[in-house]
Coordinates of C-alpha atoms in Angstrom, one line a residue:
M1 CA -41.8 28.4 -29.4
S2 CA -40.8 28.0 -25.7
K3 CA -40.6 24.2 -26.1
A4 CA -38.3 24.5 -29.1
V5 CA -36.0 26.8 -27.1
S6 CA -35.9 24.4 -24.2
R7 CA -34.6 21.6 -26.4
I8 CA -31.5 23.6 -27.5
P9 CA -28.4 22.5 -25.5
S10 CA -27.1 25.1 -23.1
S11 CA -23.6 25.1 -24.8
T12 CA -25.3 26.1 -28.0
L13 CA -27.2 28.9 -26.3
T14 CA -24.0 30.3 -24.7
S15 CA -22.2 30.1 -28.0
L16 CA -24.8 32.6 -29.4
L17 CA -23.9 35.1 -26.7
P18 CA -21.4 38.0 -27.4
R19 CA -17.8 37.2 -26.3
A20 CA -18.0 39.6 -23.3
L21 CA -21.2 37.8 -22.0
N22 CA -20.1 34.2 -22.9
P23 CA -19.2 32.4 -19.7
H24 CA -16.8 30.0 -21.5
F25 CA -14.7 32.9 -22.7
A26 CA -15.1 34.6 -19.3
V27 CA -13.8 31.6 -17.4
V28 CA -10.7 31.5 -19.6
D29 CA -10.1 35.2 -18.9
L30 CA -10.7 34.7 -15.1
V31 CA -8.3 31.7 -14.8
A32 CA -5.6 33.3 -16.9
T33 CA -5.8 36.5 -14.9
H34 CA -5.6 34.5 -11.7
L35 CA -2.6 32.6 -12.9
A36 CA -0.8 35.7 -13.8
A37 CA -1.4 37.1 -10.4
A38 CA -0.2 33.9 -8.8
A39 CA 3.0 34.1 -10.7
D40 CA 3.7 37.5 -9.3
D41 CA 3.1 36.2 -5.8
A42 CA 6.3 34.1 -5.5
D43 CA 4.8 31.3 -7.7
E44 CA 2.3 30.4 -4.9
A45 CA -1.1 29.8 -6.5
K46 CA -4.0 31.1 -4.5
P47 CA -7.1 28.9 -4.3
V48 CA -9.6 29.2 -7.1
D49 CA -13.3 28.6 -6.6
L50 CA -13.4 25.6 -8.9
A51 CA -16.9 24.7 -8.0
R52 CA -18.3 27.7 -9.8
L53 CA -16.0 27.3 -12.8
L54 CA -16.5 23.5 -13.4
P55 CA -19.7 23.8 -15.5
Y56 CA -17.8 26.0 -18.0
L57 CA -14.5 24.2 -18.0
G58 CA -13.9 21.6 -20.7
H59 CA -11.1 20.5 -23.0
D60 CA -11.3 23.6 -25.2
E61 CA -11.3 26.0 -22.2
L62 CA -8.3 24.2 -20.6
T63 CA -6.4 24.4 -23.9
A64 CA -7.2 28.1 -24.1
V65 CA -5.9 28.6 -20.5
V66 CA -2.7 26.6 -21.2
L67 CA -2.0 28.5 -24.5
R68 CA -2.6 31.9 -22.8
A69 CA -0.9 31.4 -19.4
G70 CA 1.3 28.3 -19.9
H71 CA 3.9 30.1 -21.9
S72 CA 4.6 33.0 -19.6
H73 CA 3.4 31.5 -16.3
P74 CA 3.9 27.7 -16.7
L75 CA 4.4 26.7 -13.0
P76 CA 1.1 28.2 -11.7
T77 CA -0.6 26.7 -14.8
L78 CA 0.7 23.3 -14.0
R79 CA -0.5 23.6 -10.4
F80 CA -3.9 24.7 -11.6
L81 CA -4.2 21.6 -13.9
L82 CA -3.1 19.3 -11.1
A83 CA -5.8 20.7 -8.8
L84 CA -8.6 19.9 -11.2
P85 CA -10.9 17.0 -10.2
P86 CA -10.7 13.6 -12.0
S87 CA -13.7 14.5 -14.1
I88 CA -11.7 17.2 -15.9
Q89 CA -8.4 15.5 -16.9
P90 CA -5.7 17.5 -18.6
S91 CA -4.6 16.0 -22.0
P92 CA -1.1 14.9 -22.8
Q93 CA -0.8 17.9 -25.1
H94 CA -1.4 20.2 -22.1
F95 CA 1.4 18.6 -20.0
A96 CA 3.8 18.5 -23.0
F97 CA 3.3 22.2 -23.8
L98 CA 3.9 23.1 -20.1
A99 CA 7.0 20.8 -20.0
H100 CA 8.4 22.8 -23.0
S101 CA 7.7 26.1 -21.3
L102 CA 9.2 25.0 -18.0
A103 CA 12.3 23.7 -19.7
S104 CA 12.7 26.9 -21.7
S105 CA 12.5 28.8 -18.4
R106 CA 15.2 26.4 -17.0
H107 CA 12.7 24.9 -14.5
F108 CA 13.9 21.4 -15.3
S109 CA 12.7 19.7 -12.2
H110 CA 9.2 21.1 -12.7
A111 CA 9.3 20.1 -16.4
L112 CA 10.2 16.6 -15.2
D113 CA 7.2 16.7 -12.8
A114 CA 4.9 17.7 -15.7
L115 CA 6.1 14.8 -17.8
S116 CA 5.8 12.5 -14.8
H117 CA 2.1 13.5 -14.4
L118 CA 1.6 12.9 -18.1
A119 CA 3.0 9.3 -17.7
R120 CA 0.9 8.7 -14.6
L121 CA -2.4 10.0 -16.0
H122 CA -2.0 8.7 -19.5
P123 CA -0.1 5.4 -19.1
G124 CA -1.1 4.1 -22.6
H125 CA -0.2 7.3 -24.5
D126 CA 2.8 7.5 -26.7
A127 CA 4.3 10.7 -25.3
L128 CA 7.3 11.2 -27.5
P129 CA 5.5 12.5 -30.7
T130 CA 3.3 14.7 -28.5
L131 CA 6.4 16.1 -26.8
L132 CA 8.3 16.7 -30.0
F133 CA 5.4 18.7 -31.6
A134 CA 4.1 20.4 -28.5
S135 CA 5.6 23.7 -29.4
P136 CA 5.5 25.6 -32.7
T137 CA 9.2 26.1 -32.3
A138 CA 11.8 23.3 -32.0
P139 CA 11.4 21.2 -28.9
H140 CA 13.8 22.1 -26.0
P141 CA 16.8 19.7 -26.2
S142 CA 16.3 18.5 -22.6
L143 CA 12.8 17.2 -23.2
P144 CA 13.6 13.7 -24.6
G145 CA 15.9 13.1 -21.7
L146 CA 13.3 14.3 -19.2
L147 CA 10.7 12.0 -20.7
V148 CA 13.0 9.0 -20.3
K149 CA 13.5 9.9 -16.7
A150 CA 9.8 10.4 -16.1
L151 CA 9.1 7.0 -17.6
L152 CA 11.8 5.4 -15.4
R153 CA 10.3 7.1 -12.4
H154 CA 7.1 5.1 -13.0
A155 CA 9.0 1.9 -13.6
R156 CA 8.1 1.9 -17.3
L157 CA 11.5 0.6 -18.4
R158 CA 10.5 -0.8 -21.8
D159 CA 8.8 2.5 -22.7
A160 CA 11.8 4.5 -21.6
F161 CA 14.1 2.3 -23.7
R162 CA 11.9 2.7 -26.8
A163 CA 11.5 6.4 -26.3
A164 CA 15.3 6.9 -26.0
L165 CA 16.0 4.9 -29.2
R166 CA 13.2 6.6 -31.2
A167 CA 14.3 10.1 -30.0
A168 CA 17.9 9.4 -31.0
A169 CA 16.8 8.2 -34.4
A170 CA 14.7 11.3 -34.8
G171 CA 17.7 13.5 -34.2
A172 CA 16.6 14.6 -30.7
P173 CA 18.5 12.2 -28.5
P174 CA 18.3 12.3 -24.7
D175 CA 21.3 13.7 -22.9
A176 CA 24.1 11.7 -21.2
A177 CA 22.4 11.9 -17.8
A178 CA 19.2 10.4 -19.2
F179 CA 21.1 7.7 -21.0
N180 CA 23.0 6.9 -17.9
A181 CA 19.8 6.6 -15.9
L182 CA 18.4 4.2 -18.6
L183 CA 21.6 2.2 -18.7
A184 CA 21.7 1.8 -14.9
A185 CA 18.0 0.7 -14.8
L186 CA 18.6 -1.8 -17.6
S187 CA 21.6 -3.2 -15.8
R188 CA 19.7 -3.6 -12.5
A189 CA 16.9 -5.4 -14.4
G190 CA 19.5 -7.7 -16.0
R191 CA 18.3 -6.7 -19.5
F192 CA 21.8 -6.6 -21.0
D193 CA 20.9 -6.9 -24.7
E194 CA 18.8 -3.8 -24.4
L195 CA 21.5 -2.1 -22.5
W196 CA 24.1 -2.6 -25.2
A197 CA 21.5 -1.5 -27.8
A198 CA 20.9 1.7 -25.9
R199 CA 24.7 2.2 -25.7
A200 CA 25.0 1.8 -29.5
A201 CA 22.2 4.3 -30.0
M202 CA 24.0 6.7 -27.8
V203 CA 27.2 6.4 -29.9
R204 CA 25.3 6.8 -33.2
A205 CA 23.6 9.9 -31.9
G206 CA 26.9 11.4 -30.9
V207 CA 26.0 11.8 -27.2
R208 CA 29.3 12.1 -25.4
P209 CA 29.6 9.5 -22.5
D210 CA 31.0 10.5 -19.2
A211 CA 32.6 8.6 -16.3
R212 CA 29.3 7.4 -15.0
T213 CA 28.4 5.9 -18.4
F214 CA 31.6 3.9 -18.4
N215 CA 31.3 2.8 -14.8
T216 CA 27.7 1.7 -15.5
L217 CA 28.8 -0.3 -18.5
V218 CA 31.7 -2.0 -16.6
A219 CA 29.3 -2.8 -13.7
A220 CA 26.9 -4.3 -16.3
L221 CA 29.7 -6.5 -17.7
C222 CA 30.6 -7.7 -14.2
R223 CA 26.9 -8.4 -13.5
E224 CA 26.9 -10.5 -16.6
E225 CA 29.8 -12.3 -14.9
D226 CA 32.1 -11.4 -17.8
A227 CA 34.9 -9.7 -16.0
E228 CA 37.4 -10.6 -18.7
R229 CA 35.3 -8.8 -21.3
A230 CA 35.0 -5.9 -18.8
Q231 CA 38.8 -5.7 -18.6
G232 CA 39.1 -5.7 -22.4
F233 CA 36.4 -3.0 -22.6
L234 CA 38.3 -0.9 -20.0
E235 CA 41.5 -1.2 -22.1
E236 CA 39.5 -0.2 -25.2
L237 CA 38.2 2.9 -23.4
E238 CA 41.7 3.9 -22.3
E239 CA 42.8 3.7 -25.9
Q240 CA 40.0 6.1 -26.7
G241 CA 41.2 8.6 -24.1
F242 CA 38.9 7.7 -21.3
E243 CA 40.7 7.6 -17.9
P244 CA 38.9 5.2 -15.6
D245 CA 38.4 6.4 -12.0
V246 CA 38.5 4.5 -8.8
V247 CA 34.8 3.6 -9.1
T248 CA 35.6 1.8 -12.3
Y249 CA 38.4 -0.2 -10.8
N250 CA 36.4 -1.1 -7.7
T251 CA 33.6 -2.4 -9.9
L252 CA 36.1 -4.6 -11.7
L253 CA 37.6 -5.8 -8.4
A254 CA 34.1 -6.7 -7.1
G255 CA 33.4 -8.6 -10.3
Y256 CA 36.6 -10.6 -10.1
C257 CA 36.0 -11.5 -6.4
R258 CA 32.4 -12.4 -7.0
R259 CA 33.5 -15.0 -9.6
G260 CA 36.3 -16.3 -7.4
R261 CA 39.1 -14.9 -9.6
L262 CA 41.0 -13.5 -6.6
Q263 CA 44.4 -13.6 -8.3
D264 CA 43.1 -11.4 -11.2
A265 CA 41.7 -9.0 -8.6
L266 CA 45.0 -8.8 -6.7
R267 CA 46.9 -8.1 -10.0
L268 CA 44.4 -5.3 -10.9
F269 CA 44.8 -3.9 -7.4
D270 CA 48.6 -3.8 -7.8
V271 CA 48.2 -2.1 -11.3
M272 CA 46.0 0.7 -10.0
P273 CA 48.8 2.9 -8.5
H274 CA 50.8 2.6 -11.8
R275 CA 47.7 4.0 -13.6
R276 CA 47.6 7.0 -11.3
V277 CA 44.4 5.6 -9.5
P278 CA 45.4 4.8 -5.9
P279 CA 43.2 2.2 -4.2
D280 CA 40.7 3.7 -1.7
L281 CA 39.0 2.3 1.3
V282 CA 36.4 0.5 -0.9
S283 CA 39.2 -1.1 -2.9
H284 CA 40.8 -2.5 0.2
T285 CA 37.4 -3.7 1.6
I286 CA 36.5 -5.6 -1.5
L287 CA 39.8 -7.4 -1.6
M288 CA 39.8 -8.1 2.2
D289 CA 36.4 -9.6 1.9
G290 CA 37.5 -11.8 -1.1
L291 CA 40.6 -13.0 0.9
C292 CA 38.5 -13.8 3.9
K293 CA 36.0 -15.8 1.8
A294 CA 39.0 -17.7 0.3
W295 CA 40.2 -18.6 3.8
R296 CA 43.3 -16.4 3.4
L297 CA 42.6 -14.5 6.6
N298 CA 46.3 -13.8 7.4
D299 CA 46.7 -12.1 4.0
A300 CA 43.5 -10.1 4.7
R301 CA 45.0 -8.9 8.0
R302 CA 48.2 -7.9 6.3
M303 CA 46.3 -5.9 3.8
F304 CA 44.4 -4.2 6.7
D305 CA 47.6 -3.3 8.4
R306 CA 49.1 -1.9 5.2
M307 CA 46.0 0.1 4.6
V308 CA 46.2 1.7 8.0
Q309 CA 50.0 2.4 7.5
S310 CA 49.1 4.2 4.2
G311 CA 47.0 6.6 6.1
L312 CA 43.5 5.3 5.3
C313 CA 41.2 5.1 8.3
P314 CA 39.2 1.9 8.5
D315 CA 35.5 2.3 8.8
A316 CA 32.9 0.0 10.3
V317 CA 32.6 -2.0 7.1
V318 CA 36.3 -2.8 7.0
Y319 CA 36.4 -3.9 10.6
S320 CA 33.2 -6.0 10.1
V321 CA 34.7 -7.8 7.1
L322 CA 37.8 -8.8 9.1
I323 CA 35.9 -9.6 12.3
T324 CA 33.5 -11.8 10.3
G325 CA 36.5 -13.7 8.8
Y326 CA 37.9 -14.3 12.3
C327 CA 34.6 -15.6 13.6
N328 CA 34.1 -17.9 10.7
E329 CA 37.5 -19.5 11.3
G330 CA 36.8 -19.7 15.1
R331 CA 39.5 -17.2 16.0
L332 CA 37.4 -15.5 18.6
R333 CA 40.2 -14.0 20.6
E334 CA 41.5 -12.1 17.6
A335 CA 37.9 -11.1 16.8
R336 CA 37.4 -9.7 20.3
S337 CA 40.7 -7.9 20.1
L338 CA 39.8 -6.3 16.8
L339 CA 36.4 -5.3 18.1
M340 CA 38.0 -3.6 21.1
E341 CA 40.4 -1.8 18.7
M342 CA 37.4 -0.7 16.6
V343 CA 35.6 0.7 19.7
G344 CA 38.8 2.4 20.9
S345 CA 39.4 4.1 17.5
G346 CA 36.0 5.9 17.8
V347 CA 34.2 4.1 15.0
S348 CA 30.5 4.7 15.9
A349 CA 28.7 2.0 13.9
V350 CA 29.8 -1.0 15.8
A351 CA 26.4 -2.8 16.1
F352 CA 26.9 -5.2 13.2
A353 CA 30.5 -6.2 14.1
L354 CA 29.4 -6.7 17.8
K355 CA 26.5 -8.8 16.6
I356 CA 28.9 -11.0 14.6
V357 CA 31.2 -11.5 17.6
I358 CA 28.3 -12.4 19.9
E359 CA 26.9 -14.9 17.5
G360 CA 30.4 -16.4 17.0
H361 CA 30.8 -17.0 20.8
A362 CA 27.2 -18.3 21.2
K363 CA 27.7 -20.7 18.3
V364 CA 30.6 -22.5 20.2
G365 CA 29.1 -22.1 23.7
K366 CA 31.6 -19.5 25.0
L367 CA 28.8 -17.6 26.8
L368 CA 30.8 -16.5 29.9
T369 CA 33.6 -15.1 27.8
C370 CA 31.0 -13.2 25.7
L371 CA 29.3 -11.8 28.8
N372 CA 32.6 -10.7 30.2
M373 CA 33.2 -8.8 26.9
V374 CA 29.7 -7.3 26.8
A375 CA 29.6 -5.9 30.3
P376 CA 32.6 -3.6 30.0
L377 CA 31.5 -2.5 26.6
R378 CA 28.2 -1.3 28.1
K379 CA 30.1 0.6 30.8
C380 CA 31.9 2.4 28.0
G381 CA 28.7 3.5 26.5
V382 CA 28.5 1.0 23.7
V383 CA 24.9 0.1 22.9
I384 CA 24.5 -3.6 22.4
P385 CA 22.3 -4.3 19.3
S386 CA 19.0 -6.0 19.9
Q387 CA 20.0 -8.9 17.6
G388 CA 23.0 -9.5 19.9
Y389 CA 20.9 -9.6 23.0
S390 CA 18.4 -12.0 21.3
C391 CA 21.2 -14.3 20.3
L392 CA 22.8 -14.3 23.8
I393 CA 19.4 -14.8 25.6
G394 CA 18.5 -17.7 23.3
A395 CA 21.9 -19.3 23.9
L396 CA 21.6 -18.9 27.7
C397 CA 18.1 -20.4 27.7
D398 CA 19.4 -23.4 25.7
D399 CA 22.1 -23.7 28.3
M400 CA 19.4 -23.7 31.0
R401 CA 20.6 -20.5 32.6
P402 CA 17.3 -18.5 32.9
N403 CA 18.5 -16.1 35.6
A404 CA 21.4 -14.9 33.4
A405 CA 19.0 -14.6 30.5
R406 CA 16.7 -12.4 32.6
G407 CA 19.6 -10.2 33.6
L408 CA 20.4 -9.7 30.0
L409 CA 16.8 -8.8 29.4
Q410 CA 17.0 -6.0 32.0
W411 CA 20.2 -4.7 30.3
M412 CA 18.4 -4.7 27.0
V413 CA 15.6 -2.6 28.4
E414 CA 18.1 -0.2 30.0
D415 CA 19.8 0.2 26.6
G416 CA 16.5 1.4 25.1
H417 CA 15.4 -1.7 23.3
S418 CA 11.9 -3.2 23.5
P419 CA 12.1 -6.9 24.0
R420 CA 9.7 -8.9 21.8
L421 CA 7.3 -11.6 22.7
Q422 CA 9.5 -14.4 21.5
M423 CA 12.3 -13.3 23.8
Y424 CA 10.1 -13.3 26.8
N425 CA 8.7 -16.7 25.9
M426 CA 12.2 -18.1 25.7
I427 CA 12.9 -17.0 29.3
V428 CA 9.5 -18.1 30.6
D429 CA 9.9 -21.5 29.0
C430 CA 13.4 -21.9 30.4
F431 CA 12.3 -21.1 34.0
C432 CA 9.5 -23.6 33.5
R433 CA 11.9 -26.3 32.3
C434 CA 14.0 -25.6 35.4
D435 CA 10.9 -26.1 37.6
N436 CA 10.9 -22.5 38.7
P437 CA 7.3 -21.4 38.0
K438 CA 7.5 -18.4 40.4
E439 CA 10.2 -16.7 38.3
A440 CA 8.3 -17.6 35.2
L441 CA 5.1 -16.0 36.5
D442 CA 7.2 -12.9 37.5
V443 CA 8.5 -12.6 33.9
K444 CA 4.9 -12.9 32.6
A445 CA 3.8 -10.1 34.9
E446 CA 6.8 -8.0 33.7
M447 CA 5.9 -8.5 30.0
I448 CA 2.3 -7.5 30.7
S449 CA 3.5 -4.3 32.5
R450 CA 5.5 -3.5 29.3
E451 CA 2.5 -4.0 27.1
V452 CA 3.7 -7.3 25.6
K453 CA 0.7 -9.6 25.5
P454 CA 1.4 -13.2 26.4
D455 CA 0.3 -15.7 23.7
Y456 CA -0.5 -19.4 23.7
D457 CA 3.2 -20.5 24.1
T458 CA 3.5 -18.4 27.2
Y459 CA 0.5 -19.9 28.9
Q460 CA 1.2 -23.5 27.8
A461 CA 4.7 -23.4 29.3
L462 CA 3.3 -22.1 32.6
I463 CA 0.3 -24.4 32.8
T464 CA 2.4 -27.5 31.9
C465 CA 5.0 -26.6 34.5
L466 CA 2.5 -26.0 37.3
C467 CA 0.6 -29.2 36.7
R468 CA 3.9 -31.2 36.5
L469 CA 4.9 -29.8 39.9
G470 CA 1.6 -30.7 41.6
R471 CA 0.0 -27.2 41.4
S472 CA -2.8 -28.0 39.0
L473 CA -5.2 -25.6 40.7
D474 CA -2.8 -22.8 39.9
G475 CA -2.5 -24.1 36.4
Q476 CA -6.3 -24.0 36.0
S477 CA -6.2 -20.3 37.2
V478 CA -3.6 -19.5 34.6
M479 CA -5.8 -21.2 31.9
L480 CA -8.8 -19.0 33.0
E481 CA -6.6 -15.9 32.6
M482 CA -5.5 -17.2 29.2
I483 CA -9.2 -17.5 28.1
Q484 CA -10.0 -14.0 29.4
S485 CA -7.1 -12.6 27.3
G486 CA -8.6 -14.0 24.2
S487 CA -6.4 -17.1 23.7
Q488 CA -8.0 -20.6 23.3
P489 CA -6.6 -23.6 25.1
N490 CA -6.0 -26.8 23.1
E491 CA -5.5 -30.6 23.7
A492 CA -2.0 -30.2 25.2
I493 CA -3.3 -27.9 27.9
C494 CA -6.3 -30.2 28.6
A495 CA -4.0 -33.2 28.9
A496 CA -1.6 -31.3 31.3
L497 CA -4.5 -30.3 33.6
V498 CA -6.3 -33.7 33.6
C499 CA -3.0 -35.6 34.2
G500 CA -2.0 -33.2 36.9
F501 CA -5.3 -33.5 38.8
C502 CA -5.2 -37.3 38.4
K503 CA -1.7 -37.4 39.7
E504 CA -2.8 -35.3 42.7
G505 CA -5.6 -37.7 43.5
D506 CA -8.5 -35.5 42.3
P507 CA -10.1 -37.4 39.4
D508 CA -13.4 -35.6 40.0
R509 CA -11.9 -32.2 39.1
A510 CA -10.1 -33.9 36.2
E511 CA -13.5 -35.1 34.9
L512 CA -14.8 -31.5 35.1
I513 CA -11.9 -30.4 33.0
V514 CA -12.6 -33.0 30.4
K515 CA -16.3 -32.1 30.3
S516 CA -15.5 -28.4 30.1
F517 CA -13.2 -28.8 27.1
V518 CA -15.9 -30.8 25.3
L519 CA -18.8 -28.5 26.0
D520 CA -17.0 -25.1 25.9
F521 CA -14.2 -25.6 23.3
H522 CA -15.5 -28.8 21.4
I523 CA -12.2 -30.5 22.1
H524 CA -12.2 -34.3 22.6
C525 CA -8.7 -35.0 24.1
N526 CA -8.2 -38.8 24.0
E527 CA -5.0 -38.5 26.2
S528 CA -7.1 -36.9 28.9
Y529 CA -9.9 -39.4 28.5
N530 CA -7.6 -42.4 28.9
A531 CA -5.7 -40.8 31.8
L532 CA -9.0 -40.2 33.6
M533 CA -10.2 -43.8 32.9
R534 CA -6.9 -45.3 34.0
T535 CA -7.1 -43.3 37.3
Y536 CA -10.7 -44.4 38.0
C537 CA -9.9 -48.1 37.2
E538 CA -6.8 -48.0 39.5
T539 CA -8.4 -46.1 42.5
R540 CA -12.2 -46.5 42.3
S541 CA -14.6 -49.4 42.2
T542 CA -15.6 -51.2 39.0
A543 CA -19.1 -49.7 39.2
E544 CA -17.7 -46.2 39.4
S545 CA -15.4 -46.9 36.5
L546 CA -18.2 -48.2 34.3
A547 CA -20.4 -45.2 35.3
L548 CA -17.6 -42.9 34.2
Q549 CA -17.3 -44.8 30.9
D550 CA -21.0 -44.2 30.3
R551 CA -20.6 -40.5 31.0
M552 CA -17.7 -40.3 28.6
L553 CA -19.7 -42.0 25.9
E554 CA -22.4 -39.4 26.3
L555 CA -19.8 -36.7 25.7
G556 CA -18.8 -38.4 22.5
F557 CA -15.6 -40.2 23.4
V558 CA -14.9 -43.5 21.7
P559 CA -13.1 -46.2 23.6
N560 CA -9.8 -47.4 22.1
S561 CA -7.3 -50.1 23.0
E562 CA -5.8 -48.2 25.9
T563 CA -9.3 -47.6 27.3
C564 CA -10.0 -51.3 27.1
R565 CA -6.8 -52.2 28.9
S566 CA -7.7 -49.9 31.8
I567 CA -11.2 -51.3 32.1
I568 CA -10.0 -54.9 31.9
Y569 CA -7.5 -54.1 34.6
G570 CA -10.3 -52.6 36.8
L571 CA -12.5 -55.6 36.3
S572 CA -9.7 -58.1 37.1
K573 CA -8.8 -56.1 40.2
G574 CA -12.5 -56.3 41.3
L575 CA -12.6 -60.0 40.7
G576 CA -9.4 -60.5 42.7

């Protein structure tokens, strides 16, 4: 008898217990009571000892909890479901029921969260039928729209499109806000056929469009590069009583300018005041940019002046458009003047415009003029952008003016920027090309003090310079530091050291370098090998040269034509 009882599942045994003693019923009562108490405590759910409840929590128990507490206390119930471990996953019906309860309680953002979790945890589930039949009463009218937004939140654009069309066909269409979000997402994705299908479904369902709907559609037409159709669509909308706002016109202006139809844009700009839509700052900016790109800079300046006279205050974008136009045409004096006007007018975001001006001067080599502009700006409290410093430092290094570049680096640090490794390397390399290794080593020490680790380019420039200037021992010391820092030397560094020692009359040390590179780094540098052989053949006896050749063969070097010429020269010298 005891063996027969032991084979009966525990769930079957508990089902035989009276309701008051059945743990599965008890856990539902416990959780529902807890959720009711949590709702009374400012909707802040207190922790539940889930570890004790898990053996008795299954799909049926969760459904019972949702049905009992989800209607009157939906938010704590949603939080309880989200706190469950992955082994107990709420079903789509649970989330749909809670979304209905939350929407009925006007907690629309939380209803959207519930549907978002449904889409995340059940990506392959068709949520629309579940949502429409989640409640015994009619579904809340906001739910189809919230479902569309939830699917868009998870980048499920195709599912959102299908859900919107099916909901509209079922007589429960999404609202205008959801359709607007869908139309905007389809436009951004370039799926224009689906966009117009969604628009048609919106019309058939009787969902009243708003200004954002029309602006999105006009923007989509312009993205399709069909600004003419967009203009006709706008006139059609006006006949239907829709009054386009300045956003609609700005969208059309941008579409015309993008397609190079500047005259159409200018005509539309002139029409705007007659339609009781005065052009705003964005309207002027779009046209000024179009005029600058069409090389009509004087017209752009006149529009700028008219805009200021009309009472509109130009912002950083307006100034940057015109300044970019001046720099592109090489009219740097006017660009500087406008930049100073911009700073004097109190426009705070000057970084981009200043960067453009600096790059314009660096491009044509007017570095001194640029420095004379930057210095007073810094004194006025203008922070020079890091890209501007980088451009100027690079130009000064190309012009072989490392001291000026290092001075700019100090300004950069004072302005709160952190110079990057590439910038330090430009200055180190410039000092080395100017045969000034002392300053280059100082810059290396400075970058280390600022926790910028030198790399291979830093060390190669220093080693090559020191060896070229007859300081190969110092170059070797720098190579040892390089190795200790974790960087590995290569053939170029080996050649620099070997040629340096040979030039200084120390071929024995040069041979040690060649041997070290072979044994320690497995690098066979033929340039170093030939330089060493050439030095031996020119300065040592024939026997010593041949002995060196034997040692090189043991290291794995293979003689080539240059090696042979050196040996023949040494032999002929000995015979002579």
